[in-house]
Structures are given as structure tokens and as C-alpha cells.
Short mmCIF file of C-alpha atoms in Angstrom, two decimals:
data_model
loop_
_atom_site.label_atom_id
_atom_site.label_comp_id
_atom_site.label_asym_id
_atom_site.label_seq_id
_atom_site.Cartn_x
_atom_site.Cartn_y
_atom_site.Cartn_z
CA MET A 1 131.77 125.36 133.95
CA SER A 2 132.01 125.16 130.18
CA ASP A 3 130.18 121.81 130.28
CA GLN A 4 127.21 123.41 132.07
CA SER A 5 126.99 126.35 129.67
CA GLU A 6 127.34 123.98 126.73
CA ALA A 7 124.52 121.79 128.09
CA LYS A 8 122.28 124.85 128.51
CA THR A 9 122.77 125.95 124.90
CA THR A 10 122.11 122.50 123.42
CA ASP A 11 119.29 121.55 125.81
CA ARG A 12 116.15 123.11 124.38
CA ARG A 13 113.57 121.32 126.46
CA VAL A 14 110.47 123.18 127.48
CA ASN A 15 108.39 122.37 130.51
CA VAL A 16 104.66 122.35 129.99
CA LYS A 17 102.25 122.23 132.88
CA ILE A 18 99.28 119.91 132.42
CA SER A 19 96.49 118.96 134.77
CA SER A 20 96.97 115.95 137.03
CA GLN A 21 93.95 114.31 135.36
CA VAL A 22 95.54 114.53 131.88
CA HIS A 23 98.90 113.47 133.31
CA GLY A 24 97.21 110.37 134.73
CA LEU A 25 95.76 109.56 131.30
CA VAL A 26 99.17 109.95 129.65
CA VAL A 27 100.91 107.80 132.26
CA LYS A 28 98.25 105.05 131.94
CA ALA A 29 98.28 105.11 128.11
CA ALA A 30 102.09 104.97 128.00
CA SER A 31 102.12 102.17 130.57
CA ASP A 32 99.50 100.18 128.62
CA LEU A 33 101.72 100.41 125.55
CA GLY A 34 104.86 99.60 127.49
CA MET A 35 106.71 102.80 126.70
CA PRO A 36 108.07 105.75 128.67
CA VAL A 37 105.78 108.76 129.17
CA LYS A 38 108.26 110.95 127.27
CA THR A 39 108.19 108.69 124.21
CA TYR A 40 104.39 108.45 124.26
CA THR A 41 103.93 112.20 124.68
CA GLU A 42 106.38 113.07 121.90
CA ALA A 43 104.74 110.55 119.55
CA ALA A 44 101.26 111.92 120.26
CA LEU A 45 102.41 115.51 119.71
CA ARG A 46 104.29 114.53 116.56
CA PHE A 47 101.18 112.74 115.25
CA PHE A 48 99.00 115.84 115.47
CA ALA A 49 101.69 118.30 114.42
CA THR A 50 102.87 116.45 111.29
CA ARG A 51 99.31 115.90 110.10
CA LYS A 52 98.30 119.46 110.94
CA LEU A 53 95.37 118.14 112.96
CA ASP A 54 93.57 120.07 115.64
CA PRO A 55 93.62 117.79 118.71
CA THR A 56 90.75 119.72 120.28
CA GLY A 57 88.53 118.81 117.32
CA PHE A 58 88.53 115.11 118.19
CA LYS A 59 85.66 113.87 120.29
CA GLU A 60 85.34 110.66 122.20
CA GLY A 61 84.03 107.98 119.87
CA ASP A 62 85.51 109.54 116.70
CA THR A 63 87.87 106.60 116.32
CA ALA A 64 85.01 104.12 116.56
CA ARG A 65 83.04 106.03 113.92
CA VAL A 66 86.04 106.14 111.59
CA LEU A 67 86.62 102.41 112.05
CA THR A 68 82.93 101.72 111.38
CA HIS A 69 83.06 103.72 108.14
CA LEU A 70 86.31 102.01 107.17
CA GLU A 71 84.81 98.59 107.83
CA LYS A 72 81.72 99.46 105.76
CA GLY A 73 83.95 100.64 102.92
CA ILE A 74 86.02 97.46 103.01
CA ASN A 75 82.85 95.36 103.02
CA ARG A 76 81.53 97.27 99.97
CA VAL A 77 84.78 96.69 98.08
CA LEU A 78 84.76 92.97 98.94
CA SER A 79 81.11 92.69 97.96
CA TYR A 80 81.88 94.36 94.65
CA MET A 81 84.74 91.93 94.02
CA VAL A 82 82.54 88.92 94.80
CA THR A 83 79.84 90.24 92.46
CA GLN A 84 82.41 90.73 89.72
CA GLU A 85 83.73 87.22 90.23
CA LYS A 86 80.26 85.68 90.12
CA HIS A 87 79.13 87.51 87.01
CA LEU A 88 81.71 89.11 84.78
CA LEU A 89 84.80 87.16 85.77
CA HIS A 90 82.96 83.83 85.71
CA GLN A 91 81.87 84.48 82.13
CA LEU A 92 85.44 85.42 81.19
CA PHE A 93 86.65 82.24 82.85
CA LEU A 94 84.18 80.17 80.82
CA GLU A 95 85.39 81.84 77.63
CA LEU A 96 88.97 81.10 78.60
CA ILE A 97 88.06 77.44 79.09
CA ASN A 98 86.37 77.34 75.68
CA THR A 99 89.45 78.89 74.07
CA ARG A 100 91.75 76.41 75.77
CA ILE A 101 89.64 73.47 74.62
CA VAL A 102 89.44 74.73 71.05
CA CYS A 103 93.22 75.11 70.97
CA GLU A 104 93.61 71.54 72.24
CA ILE A 105 91.26 70.29 69.53
CA LEU A 106 92.99 72.25 66.79
CA LEU A 107 96.43 71.07 67.78
CA SER A 108 95.38 67.44 68.04
CA ASN A 109 93.61 67.44 64.64
CA LEU A 110 95.70 69.83 62.59
CA HIS A 111 97.70 67.16 60.80
CA LYS A 112 94.55 65.12 59.94
CA LEU A 113 92.48 67.83 58.26
CA SER A 114 93.91 67.66 54.77
CA ASP A 115 93.32 63.90 54.42
CA LEU A 116 89.66 63.76 55.54
CA SER A 117 86.61 63.00 53.42
CA ALA A 118 83.34 64.91 54.00
CA GLU A 119 81.95 62.08 56.13
CA GLU A 120 85.11 61.84 58.22
CA GLU A 121 85.12 65.61 58.66
CA SER A 122 81.51 65.49 59.90
CA LYS A 123 82.39 62.71 62.37
CA LEU A 124 85.37 64.73 63.54
CA ARG A 125 83.18 67.79 64.17
CA GLU A 126 80.73 65.67 66.17
CA TYR A 127 83.60 64.18 68.15
CA ASN A 128 85.04 67.64 68.80
CA GLN A 129 81.69 68.91 70.05
CA GLN A 130 81.41 65.98 72.47
CA TYR A 131 85.01 66.47 73.54
CA LEU A 132 84.35 70.17 74.15
CA SER A 133 81.37 69.44 76.40
CA GLY A 134 83.19 66.76 78.38
CA ARG A 135 86.41 68.75 78.72
CA LYS A 136 84.53 71.85 79.84
CA ALA A 137 82.76 69.88 82.58
CA SER A 138 86.08 68.37 83.66
CA ILE A 139 87.84 71.74 83.89
CA LEU A 140 84.93 73.33 85.75
CA GLN A 141 84.94 70.43 88.22
CA GLN A 142 88.67 70.90 88.83
CA TYR A 143 88.12 74.61 89.38
CA GLU A 144 85.26 74.00 91.83
CA ASP A 145 87.36 71.43 93.71
CA LYS A 146 90.15 74.00 94.11
CA GLN A 147 87.68 76.62 95.38
CA LYS A 148 86.34 74.36 98.15
CA PRO A 149 87.96 74.99 101.55
CA SER A 150 90.24 72.16 102.58
#
């Protein structure tokens, strides 16, 4: 007898009567998701209760509208990122390439600078300018090759 009274005090379930039409929807939805009706029902109730949402305020098609707005927002963000890459980031990338090339030139010629005549210095500048143009084209080609889908 003590087991029965103990079960009654710890068991706080409440029975709620719902229409057979709604019950059919719940059974089908739970079945489609491969879960028991109890689990599905508790999850649905918990969803609305924890978010303080009014379940009567949702209309059929609301989910589709939300997903459409979400998809549009994602597309805007991606479009913005592509625009940034094409314009601003591409220019920054070109500047980075120029900086890298200049550093390569400086490092390769640093030890020679003090011993050069004016004519040799002029030839070196011309060589460096040609090297810069060729190296820039080479780096850009490597970058474009990496961007191409395999």
C-alpha cells in the first residue's frame, strides 16, 4: 500500500483531452519522426513554453515565409562577401603581392647596393621593375589556378 501512495505523490501527470483530429496530427508527426507520441508532445510543448511563444499565433505557411526571409538574408550576405572580394579584397590582395615582391627584391639586392655605380644602379632599377611585373603575373596566375574548381 505504501508503494501505491508513494507513486501517487511522485506521479504528477496531468491528462489533457484533445480532439481526435489533433491527436491524429500528433500521432502522424511523431511517427514520421520515429519517436513516441509522448516524446513528440513534450518536445513541442517545451519548445513553445521555453521561448514564451503563443502557439495560436502561428499560421500555416509561417515556416515557409521565415525560411524564405532567411534564405534571402543569407543570399544578401553572400552577395556582399562576393562584392567585397571582387573589389576591396582584390585590391588588398594586389597590394599584398606588391609588398611581397618588393621584399623579395630588397632582400636579394641588399648586399649589392653599396658597391654599385650610377649606371649599375639604373640597370638594377630597370631589372627590378621587370621582375616586379613578371612576378606579379606569376603570382596572380597561381592564385587564379587555385580558385578554379578541380
